mmCIF file of C-alpha atoms in Angstrom:
data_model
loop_
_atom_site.group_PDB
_atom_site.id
_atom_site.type_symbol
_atom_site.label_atom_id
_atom_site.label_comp_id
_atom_site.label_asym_id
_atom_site.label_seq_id
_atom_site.Cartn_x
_atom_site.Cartn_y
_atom_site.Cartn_z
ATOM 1 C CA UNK O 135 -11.860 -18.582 9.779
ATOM 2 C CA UNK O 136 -10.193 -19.885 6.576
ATOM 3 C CA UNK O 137 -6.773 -20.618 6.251
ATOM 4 C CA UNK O 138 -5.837 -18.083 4.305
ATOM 5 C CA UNK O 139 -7.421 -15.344 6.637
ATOM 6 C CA UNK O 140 -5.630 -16.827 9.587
ATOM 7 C CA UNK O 141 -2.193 -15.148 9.617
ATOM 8 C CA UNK O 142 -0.675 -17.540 11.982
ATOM 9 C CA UNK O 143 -1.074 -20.380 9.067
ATOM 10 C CA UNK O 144 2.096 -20.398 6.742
ATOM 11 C CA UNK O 145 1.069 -22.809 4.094
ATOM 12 C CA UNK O 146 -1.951 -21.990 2.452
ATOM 13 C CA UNK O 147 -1.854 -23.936 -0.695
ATOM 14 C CA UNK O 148 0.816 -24.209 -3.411
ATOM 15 C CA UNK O 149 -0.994 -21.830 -5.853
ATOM 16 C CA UNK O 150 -0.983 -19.495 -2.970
ATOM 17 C CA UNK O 151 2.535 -19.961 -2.280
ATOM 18 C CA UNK O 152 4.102 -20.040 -5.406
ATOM 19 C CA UNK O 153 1.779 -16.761 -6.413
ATOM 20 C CA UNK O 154 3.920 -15.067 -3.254
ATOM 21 C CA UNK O 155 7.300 -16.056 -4.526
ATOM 22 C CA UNK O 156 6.676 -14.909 -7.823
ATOM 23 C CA UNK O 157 4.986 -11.649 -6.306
ATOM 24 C CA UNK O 158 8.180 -11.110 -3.992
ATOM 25 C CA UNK O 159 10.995 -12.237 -6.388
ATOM 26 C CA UNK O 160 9.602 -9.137 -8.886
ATOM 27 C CA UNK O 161 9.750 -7.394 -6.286
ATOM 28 C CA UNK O 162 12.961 -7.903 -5.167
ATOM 29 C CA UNK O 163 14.723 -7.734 -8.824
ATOM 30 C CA UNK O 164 12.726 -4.034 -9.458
ATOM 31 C CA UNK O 165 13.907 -2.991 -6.066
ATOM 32 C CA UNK O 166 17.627 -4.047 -7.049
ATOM 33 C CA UNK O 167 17.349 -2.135 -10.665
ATOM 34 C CA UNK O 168 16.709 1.291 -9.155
ATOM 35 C CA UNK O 169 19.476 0.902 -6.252
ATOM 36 C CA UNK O 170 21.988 -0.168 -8.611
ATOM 37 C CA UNK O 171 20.873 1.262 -11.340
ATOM 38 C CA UNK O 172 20.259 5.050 -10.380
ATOM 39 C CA UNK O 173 20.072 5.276 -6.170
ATOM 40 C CA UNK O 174 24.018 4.382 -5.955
ATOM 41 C CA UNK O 175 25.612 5.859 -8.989
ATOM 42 C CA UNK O 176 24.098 9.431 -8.509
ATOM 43 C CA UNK O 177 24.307 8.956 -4.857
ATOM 44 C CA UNK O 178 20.698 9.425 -3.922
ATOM 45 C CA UNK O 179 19.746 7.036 -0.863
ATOM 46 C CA UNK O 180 16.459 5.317 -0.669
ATOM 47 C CA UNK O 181 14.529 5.140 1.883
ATOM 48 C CA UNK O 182 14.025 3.171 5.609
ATOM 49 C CA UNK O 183 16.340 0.506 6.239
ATOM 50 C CA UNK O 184 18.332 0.512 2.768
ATOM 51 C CA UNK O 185 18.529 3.734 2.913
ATOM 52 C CA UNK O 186 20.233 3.342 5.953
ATOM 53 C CA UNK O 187 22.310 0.113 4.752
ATOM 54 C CA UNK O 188 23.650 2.082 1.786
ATOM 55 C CA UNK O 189 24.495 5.230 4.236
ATOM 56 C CA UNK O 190 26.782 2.491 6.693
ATOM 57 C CA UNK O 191 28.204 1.000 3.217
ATOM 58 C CA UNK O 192 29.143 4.703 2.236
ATOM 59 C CA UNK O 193 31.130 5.757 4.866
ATOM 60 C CA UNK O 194 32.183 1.665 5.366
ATOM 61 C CA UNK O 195 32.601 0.599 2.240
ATOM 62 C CA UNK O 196 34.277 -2.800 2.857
ATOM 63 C CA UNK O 197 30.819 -4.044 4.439
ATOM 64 C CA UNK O 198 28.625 -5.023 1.250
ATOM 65 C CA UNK O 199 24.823 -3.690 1.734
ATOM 66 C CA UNK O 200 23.252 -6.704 1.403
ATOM 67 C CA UNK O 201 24.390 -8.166 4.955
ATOM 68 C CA UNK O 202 24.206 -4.492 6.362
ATOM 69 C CA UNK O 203 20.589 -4.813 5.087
ATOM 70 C CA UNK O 204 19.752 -8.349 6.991
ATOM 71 C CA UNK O 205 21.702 -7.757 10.278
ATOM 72 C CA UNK O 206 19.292 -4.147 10.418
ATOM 73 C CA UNK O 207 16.131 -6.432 10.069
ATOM 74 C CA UNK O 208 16.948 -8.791 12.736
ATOM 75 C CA UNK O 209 14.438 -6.759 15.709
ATOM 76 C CA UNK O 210 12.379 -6.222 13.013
ATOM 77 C CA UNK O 211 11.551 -9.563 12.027
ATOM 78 C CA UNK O 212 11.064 -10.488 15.939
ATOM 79 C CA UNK O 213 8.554 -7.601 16.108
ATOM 80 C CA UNK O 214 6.766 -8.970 12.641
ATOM 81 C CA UNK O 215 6.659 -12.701 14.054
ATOM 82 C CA UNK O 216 4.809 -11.018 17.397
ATOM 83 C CA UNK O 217 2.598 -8.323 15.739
ATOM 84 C CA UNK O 218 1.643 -9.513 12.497
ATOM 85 C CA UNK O 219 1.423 -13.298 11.982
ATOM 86 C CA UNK O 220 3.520 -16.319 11.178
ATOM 87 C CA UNK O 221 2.734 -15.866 7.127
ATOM 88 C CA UNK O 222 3.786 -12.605 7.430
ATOM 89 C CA UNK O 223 6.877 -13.327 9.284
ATOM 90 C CA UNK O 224 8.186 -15.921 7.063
ATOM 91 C CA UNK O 225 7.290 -13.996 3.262
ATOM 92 C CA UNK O 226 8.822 -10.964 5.026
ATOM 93 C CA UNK O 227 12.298 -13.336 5.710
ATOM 94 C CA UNK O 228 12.106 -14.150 2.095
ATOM 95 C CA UNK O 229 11.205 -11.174 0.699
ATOM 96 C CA UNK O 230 15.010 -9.630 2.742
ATOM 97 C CA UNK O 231 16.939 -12.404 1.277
ATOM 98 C CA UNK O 232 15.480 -12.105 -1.808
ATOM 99 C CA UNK O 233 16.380 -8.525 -2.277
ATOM 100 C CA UNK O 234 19.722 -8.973 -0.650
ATOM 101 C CA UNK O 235 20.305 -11.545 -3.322
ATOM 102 C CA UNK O 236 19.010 -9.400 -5.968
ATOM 103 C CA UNK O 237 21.162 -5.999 -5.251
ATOM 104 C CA UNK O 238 24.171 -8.698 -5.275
ATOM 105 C CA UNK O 239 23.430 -10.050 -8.522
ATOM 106 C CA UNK O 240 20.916 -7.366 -10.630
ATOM 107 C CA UNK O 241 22.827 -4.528 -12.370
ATOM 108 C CA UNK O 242 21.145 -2.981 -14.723
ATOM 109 C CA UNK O 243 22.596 0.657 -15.457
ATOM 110 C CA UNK O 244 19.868 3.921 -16.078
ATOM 111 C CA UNK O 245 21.777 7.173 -16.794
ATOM 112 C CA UNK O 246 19.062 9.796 -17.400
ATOM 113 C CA UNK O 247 20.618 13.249 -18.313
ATOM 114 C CA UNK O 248 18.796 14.968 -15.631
ATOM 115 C CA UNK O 249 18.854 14.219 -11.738
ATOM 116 C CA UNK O 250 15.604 15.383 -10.852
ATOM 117 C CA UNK O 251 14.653 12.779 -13.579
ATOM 118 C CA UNK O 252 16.247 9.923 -12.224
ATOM 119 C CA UNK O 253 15.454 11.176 -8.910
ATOM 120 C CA UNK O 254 11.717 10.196 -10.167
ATOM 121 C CA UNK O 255 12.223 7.384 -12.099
ATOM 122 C CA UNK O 256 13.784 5.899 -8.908
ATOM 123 C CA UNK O 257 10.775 6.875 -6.819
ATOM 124 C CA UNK O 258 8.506 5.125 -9.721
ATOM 125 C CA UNK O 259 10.259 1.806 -9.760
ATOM 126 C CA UNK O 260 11.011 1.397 -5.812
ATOM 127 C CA UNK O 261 6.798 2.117 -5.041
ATOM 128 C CA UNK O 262 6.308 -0.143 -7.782
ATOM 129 C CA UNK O 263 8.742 -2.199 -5.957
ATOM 130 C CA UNK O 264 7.320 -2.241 -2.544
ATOM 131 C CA UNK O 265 4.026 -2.052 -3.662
ATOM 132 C CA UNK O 266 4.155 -5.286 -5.407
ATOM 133 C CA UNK O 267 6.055 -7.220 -2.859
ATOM 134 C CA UNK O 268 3.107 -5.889 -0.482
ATOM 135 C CA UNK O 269 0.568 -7.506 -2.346
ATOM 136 C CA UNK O 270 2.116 -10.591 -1.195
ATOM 137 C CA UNK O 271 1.859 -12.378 2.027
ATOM 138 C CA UNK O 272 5.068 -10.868 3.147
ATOM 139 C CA UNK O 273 7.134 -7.635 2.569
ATOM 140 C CA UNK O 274 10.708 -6.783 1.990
ATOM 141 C CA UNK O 275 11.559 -6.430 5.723
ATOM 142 C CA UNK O 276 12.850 -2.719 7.007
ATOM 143 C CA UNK O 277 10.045 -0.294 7.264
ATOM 144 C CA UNK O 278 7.834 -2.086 5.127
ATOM 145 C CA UNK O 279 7.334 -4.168 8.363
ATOM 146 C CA UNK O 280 7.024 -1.029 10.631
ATOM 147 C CA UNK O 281 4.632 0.138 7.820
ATOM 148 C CA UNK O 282 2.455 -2.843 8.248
ATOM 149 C CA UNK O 283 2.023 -2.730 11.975
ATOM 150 C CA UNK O 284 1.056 0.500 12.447
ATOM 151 C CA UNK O 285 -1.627 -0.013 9.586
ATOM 152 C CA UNK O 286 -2.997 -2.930 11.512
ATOM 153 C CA UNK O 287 -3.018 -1.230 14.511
ATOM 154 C CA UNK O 288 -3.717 2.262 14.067
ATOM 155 C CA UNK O 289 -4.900 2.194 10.420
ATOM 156 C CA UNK O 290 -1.907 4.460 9.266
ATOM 157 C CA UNK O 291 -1.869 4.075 5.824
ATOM 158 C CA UNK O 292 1.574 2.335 4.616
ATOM 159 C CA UNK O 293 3.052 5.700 2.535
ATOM 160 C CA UNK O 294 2.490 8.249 5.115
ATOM 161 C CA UNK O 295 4.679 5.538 7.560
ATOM 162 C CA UNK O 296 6.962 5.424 5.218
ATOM 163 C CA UNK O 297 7.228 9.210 4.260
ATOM 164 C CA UNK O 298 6.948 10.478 7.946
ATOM 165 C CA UNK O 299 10.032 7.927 9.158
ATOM 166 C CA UNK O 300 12.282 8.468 6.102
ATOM 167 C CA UNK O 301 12.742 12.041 7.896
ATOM 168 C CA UNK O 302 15.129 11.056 9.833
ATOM 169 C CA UNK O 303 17.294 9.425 6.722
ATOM 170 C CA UNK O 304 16.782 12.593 5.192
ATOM 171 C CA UNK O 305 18.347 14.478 7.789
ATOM 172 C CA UNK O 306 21.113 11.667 7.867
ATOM 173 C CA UNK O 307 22.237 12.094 4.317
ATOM 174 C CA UNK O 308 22.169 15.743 4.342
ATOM 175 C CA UNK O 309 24.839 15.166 6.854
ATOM 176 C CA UNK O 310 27.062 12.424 5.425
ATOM 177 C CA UNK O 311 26.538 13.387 1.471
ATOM 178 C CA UNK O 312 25.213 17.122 1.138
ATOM 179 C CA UNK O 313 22.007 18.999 1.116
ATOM 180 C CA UNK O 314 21.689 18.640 -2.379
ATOM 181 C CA UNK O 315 21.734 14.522 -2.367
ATOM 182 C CA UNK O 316 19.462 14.934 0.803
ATOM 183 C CA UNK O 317 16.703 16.968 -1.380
ATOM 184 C CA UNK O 318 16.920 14.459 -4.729
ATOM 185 C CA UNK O 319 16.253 11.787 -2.116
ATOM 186 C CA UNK O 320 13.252 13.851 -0.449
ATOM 187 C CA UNK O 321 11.664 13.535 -4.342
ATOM 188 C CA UNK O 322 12.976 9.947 -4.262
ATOM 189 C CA UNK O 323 10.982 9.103 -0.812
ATOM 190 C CA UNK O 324 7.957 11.160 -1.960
ATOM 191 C CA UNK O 325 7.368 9.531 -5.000
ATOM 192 C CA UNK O 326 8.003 5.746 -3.410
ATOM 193 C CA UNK O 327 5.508 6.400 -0.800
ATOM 194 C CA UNK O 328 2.869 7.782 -3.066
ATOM 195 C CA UNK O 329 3.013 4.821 -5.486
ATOM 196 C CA UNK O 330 2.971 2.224 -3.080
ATOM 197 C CA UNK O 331 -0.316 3.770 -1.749
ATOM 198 C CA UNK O 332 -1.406 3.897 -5.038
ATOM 199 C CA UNK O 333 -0.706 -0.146 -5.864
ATOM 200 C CA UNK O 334 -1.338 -1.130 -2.420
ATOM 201 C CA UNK O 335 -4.588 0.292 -0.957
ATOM 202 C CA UNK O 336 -5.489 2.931 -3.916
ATOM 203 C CA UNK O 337 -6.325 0.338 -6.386
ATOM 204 C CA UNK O 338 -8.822 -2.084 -3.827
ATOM 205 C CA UNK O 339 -10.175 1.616 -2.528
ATOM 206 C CA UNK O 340 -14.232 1.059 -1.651
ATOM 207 C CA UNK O 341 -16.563 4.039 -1.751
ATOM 208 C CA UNK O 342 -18.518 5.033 0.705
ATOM 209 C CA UNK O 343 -22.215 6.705 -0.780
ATOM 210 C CA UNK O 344 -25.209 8.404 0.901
ATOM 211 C CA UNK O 345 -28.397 9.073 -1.206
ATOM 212 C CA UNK O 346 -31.166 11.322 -0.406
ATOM 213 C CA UNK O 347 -34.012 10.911 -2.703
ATOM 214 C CA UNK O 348 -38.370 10.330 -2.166
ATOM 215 C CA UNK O 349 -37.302 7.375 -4.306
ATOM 216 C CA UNK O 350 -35.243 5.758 -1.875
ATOM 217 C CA UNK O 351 -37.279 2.387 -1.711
ATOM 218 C CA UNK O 352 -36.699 2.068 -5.553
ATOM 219 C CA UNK O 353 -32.921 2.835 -5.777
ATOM 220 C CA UNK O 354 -32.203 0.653 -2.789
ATOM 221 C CA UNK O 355 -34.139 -2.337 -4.293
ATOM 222 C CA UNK O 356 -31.911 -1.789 -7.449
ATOM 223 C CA UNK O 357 -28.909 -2.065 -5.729
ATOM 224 C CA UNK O 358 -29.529 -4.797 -4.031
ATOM 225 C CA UNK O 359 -30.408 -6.605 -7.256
ATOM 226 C CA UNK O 360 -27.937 -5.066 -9.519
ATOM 227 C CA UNK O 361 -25.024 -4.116 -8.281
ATOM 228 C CA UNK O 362 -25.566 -6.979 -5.475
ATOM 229 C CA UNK O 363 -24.319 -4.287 -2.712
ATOM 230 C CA UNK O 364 -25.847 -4.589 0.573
ATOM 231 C CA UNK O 365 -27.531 -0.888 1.792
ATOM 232 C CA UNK O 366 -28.763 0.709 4.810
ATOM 233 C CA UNK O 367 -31.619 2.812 5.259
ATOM 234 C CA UNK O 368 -31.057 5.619 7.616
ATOM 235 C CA UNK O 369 -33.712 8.055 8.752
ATOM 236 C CA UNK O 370 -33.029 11.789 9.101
ATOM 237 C CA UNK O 371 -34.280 14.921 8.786
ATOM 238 C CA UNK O 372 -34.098 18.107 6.678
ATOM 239 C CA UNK O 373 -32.320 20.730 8.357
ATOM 240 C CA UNK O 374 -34.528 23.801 6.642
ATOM 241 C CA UNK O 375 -38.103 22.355 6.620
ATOM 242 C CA UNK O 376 -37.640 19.409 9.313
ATOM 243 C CA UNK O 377 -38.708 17.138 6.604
ATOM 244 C CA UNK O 378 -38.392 13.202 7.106
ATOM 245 C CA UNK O 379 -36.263 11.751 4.712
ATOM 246 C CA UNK O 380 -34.455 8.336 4.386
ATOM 247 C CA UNK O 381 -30.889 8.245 3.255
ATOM 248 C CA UNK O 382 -30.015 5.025 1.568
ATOM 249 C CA UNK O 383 -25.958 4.473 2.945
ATOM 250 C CA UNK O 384 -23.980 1.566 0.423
ATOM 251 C CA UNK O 385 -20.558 1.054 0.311
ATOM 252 C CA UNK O 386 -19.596 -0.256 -3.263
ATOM 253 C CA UNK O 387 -16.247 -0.768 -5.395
ATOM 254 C CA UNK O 388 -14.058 1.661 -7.635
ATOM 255 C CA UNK O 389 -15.655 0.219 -10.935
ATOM 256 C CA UNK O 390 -19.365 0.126 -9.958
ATOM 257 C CA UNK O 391 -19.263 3.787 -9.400
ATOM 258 C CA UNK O 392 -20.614 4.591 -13.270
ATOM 259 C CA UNK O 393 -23.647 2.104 -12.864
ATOM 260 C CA UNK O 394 -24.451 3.809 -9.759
ATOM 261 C CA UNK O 395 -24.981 6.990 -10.635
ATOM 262 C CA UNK O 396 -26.868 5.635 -13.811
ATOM 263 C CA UNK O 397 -28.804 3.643 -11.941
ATOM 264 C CA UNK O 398 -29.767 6.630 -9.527
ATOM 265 C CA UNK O 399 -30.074 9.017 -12.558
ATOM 266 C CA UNK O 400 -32.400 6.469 -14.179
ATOM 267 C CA UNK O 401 -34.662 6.017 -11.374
ATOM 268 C CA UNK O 402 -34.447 10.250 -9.905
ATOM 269 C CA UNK O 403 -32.391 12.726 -11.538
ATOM 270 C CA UNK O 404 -33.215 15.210 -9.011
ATOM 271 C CA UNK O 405 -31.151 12.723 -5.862
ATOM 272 C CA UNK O 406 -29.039 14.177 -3.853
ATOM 273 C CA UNK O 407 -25.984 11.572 -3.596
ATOM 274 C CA UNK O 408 -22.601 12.365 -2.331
ATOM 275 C CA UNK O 409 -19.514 9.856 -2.614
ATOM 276 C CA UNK O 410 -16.883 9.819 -0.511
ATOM 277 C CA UNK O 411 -13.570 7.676 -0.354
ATOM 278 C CA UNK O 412 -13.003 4.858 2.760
ATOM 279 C CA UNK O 413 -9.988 4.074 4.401
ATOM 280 C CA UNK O 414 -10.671 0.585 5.152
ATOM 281 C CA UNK O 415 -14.115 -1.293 4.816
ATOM 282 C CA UNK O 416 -14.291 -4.263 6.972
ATOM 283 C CA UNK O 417 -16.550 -7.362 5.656
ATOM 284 C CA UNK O 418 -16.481 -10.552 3.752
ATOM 285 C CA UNK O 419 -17.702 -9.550 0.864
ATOM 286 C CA UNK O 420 -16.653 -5.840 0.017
ATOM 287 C CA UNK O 421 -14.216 -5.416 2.573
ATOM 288 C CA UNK O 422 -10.712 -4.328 1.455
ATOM 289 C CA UNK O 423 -8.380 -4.720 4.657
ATOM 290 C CA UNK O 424 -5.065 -5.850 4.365
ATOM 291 C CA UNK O 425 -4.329 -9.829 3.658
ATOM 292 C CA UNK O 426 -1.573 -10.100 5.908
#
């Protein structure tokens, strides 16, 4: 196993490490933007554990949300360092201080003249956010940490973690703010969760393709040489006239999808081909699984 696939190995190299500061610092200073910018102002609360920090600072005002923020992360960083990896553990301590020092220091003000707008525009910028701190090594501690176990473990992709736990805030600051704030902060938690699946695991998605065709031998040879996908020749049969056929199975990227089909179009109009999306695709070469 390389280094850099071992996540009990904290120093990769210093291109490697200096790409994840750079990736998390960004991060951080978006993050910062939309919860001083828009979250706090119009009272809207983000979501997982600074959602919860800036509930405790609302109703405790003295306490600044930037230590509320680290002393919530504390079992949460023991869990990373046990279920996740070393690499992951220490980018993920970074990645807290490094939005803790960015909500103390970034203010940049956004005053939209709707709130459903800037309920949106908050979404935007805190999945953009997340999702580019999770291209890193590490995360930005809270449930971005939760998020990443369970995808490990149970393949639960990171937004639906994210949109299923933030329930709870929801019902939280319907009860110390007002229904109202709760519902702009539904659309805020929606839209996070949907863009960090969309920069996270949408953009590295593989697809998954089946082709049925007498011309099977032809089309798989192509692939093999053009695309440079591996395939797998599966036999079946016809349910109507019990016909043999071979199914070529290939699982290939987002932007080979075109030459595919005009390779297969080239070589037998008349195939039958059906492509569907994959979760996660496990393998050295085309696999898209999580780095951390």
């Amino acid at each position: 196993m390389s280094s850099e696939k071992n996540p009990q190995i904290i120093f990769v190299s210093s291109e490697h490490f200096l790409k994840n500061l750079f990736l998390i610092a960004a991060g951080s200073v978006v993050s910062a933007i939309a919860i001083n910018g828009i979250l706090v102002p119009h009272s809207f609360v983000a979501g997982g554990i600074t959602g919860l920090a800036l509930i405790i600072h609302s109703g405790f005002s003295s306490l600044r949300v930037e230590w509320i923020y680290i002393v919530l992360n504390i079992p949460l960083f023991a869990a990373a360092w046990m279920a996740v990896g070393r690499r992951f553990f220490f980018f993920s301590v970074i990645g807290a201080i490094s939005l803790s020092l960015s909500i103390a220091f970034v203010n940049v003000h956004i005053d939209l003249n709707d709130k459903i707008l800037n309920a949106l525009l908050a979404g935007i910028i805190l999945g953009s956010a997340v999702g580019i701190t999770l291209r890193s090594s590490g995360s930005q501690g809270g449930l971005d940490i939760l998020a990443v176990m369970l995808l490990k473990r149970f393949s639960i992709s990171l937004g639906n973690t994210i949109l299923f736990v933030n329930s709870i805030v929801l019902v939280l600051v319907a009860y110390f703010y007002s229904i109202e704030s709760s519902l702009y902060t539904l659309i805020v938690i929606y839209v996070t969760s949907k863009v960090v699946n969309l920069i996270v695991t949408g953009l590295s998605q593989r697809k998954a393709v089946f082709i049925i065709s007498p011309k099977w031998k032809e089309i798989s040879e192509e692939i093999l040489s053009d695309i440079r996908r591996g395939v797998t020749i599966i036999d079946g049969r016809g349910g109507y006239k019990g016909k043999q056929e071979s199914i070529v199975y290939t699982v290939i990227t987002f932007p080979e999808i075109g030459e595919l089909k005009k390779l297969i179009r080239k070589i037998d109009p008349e195939a039958f081909v059906v492509i569907s999306n994959t979760l996660e695709v496990m393998n050295y070469r085309i696999g898209n699984q999580p780095h951390w």
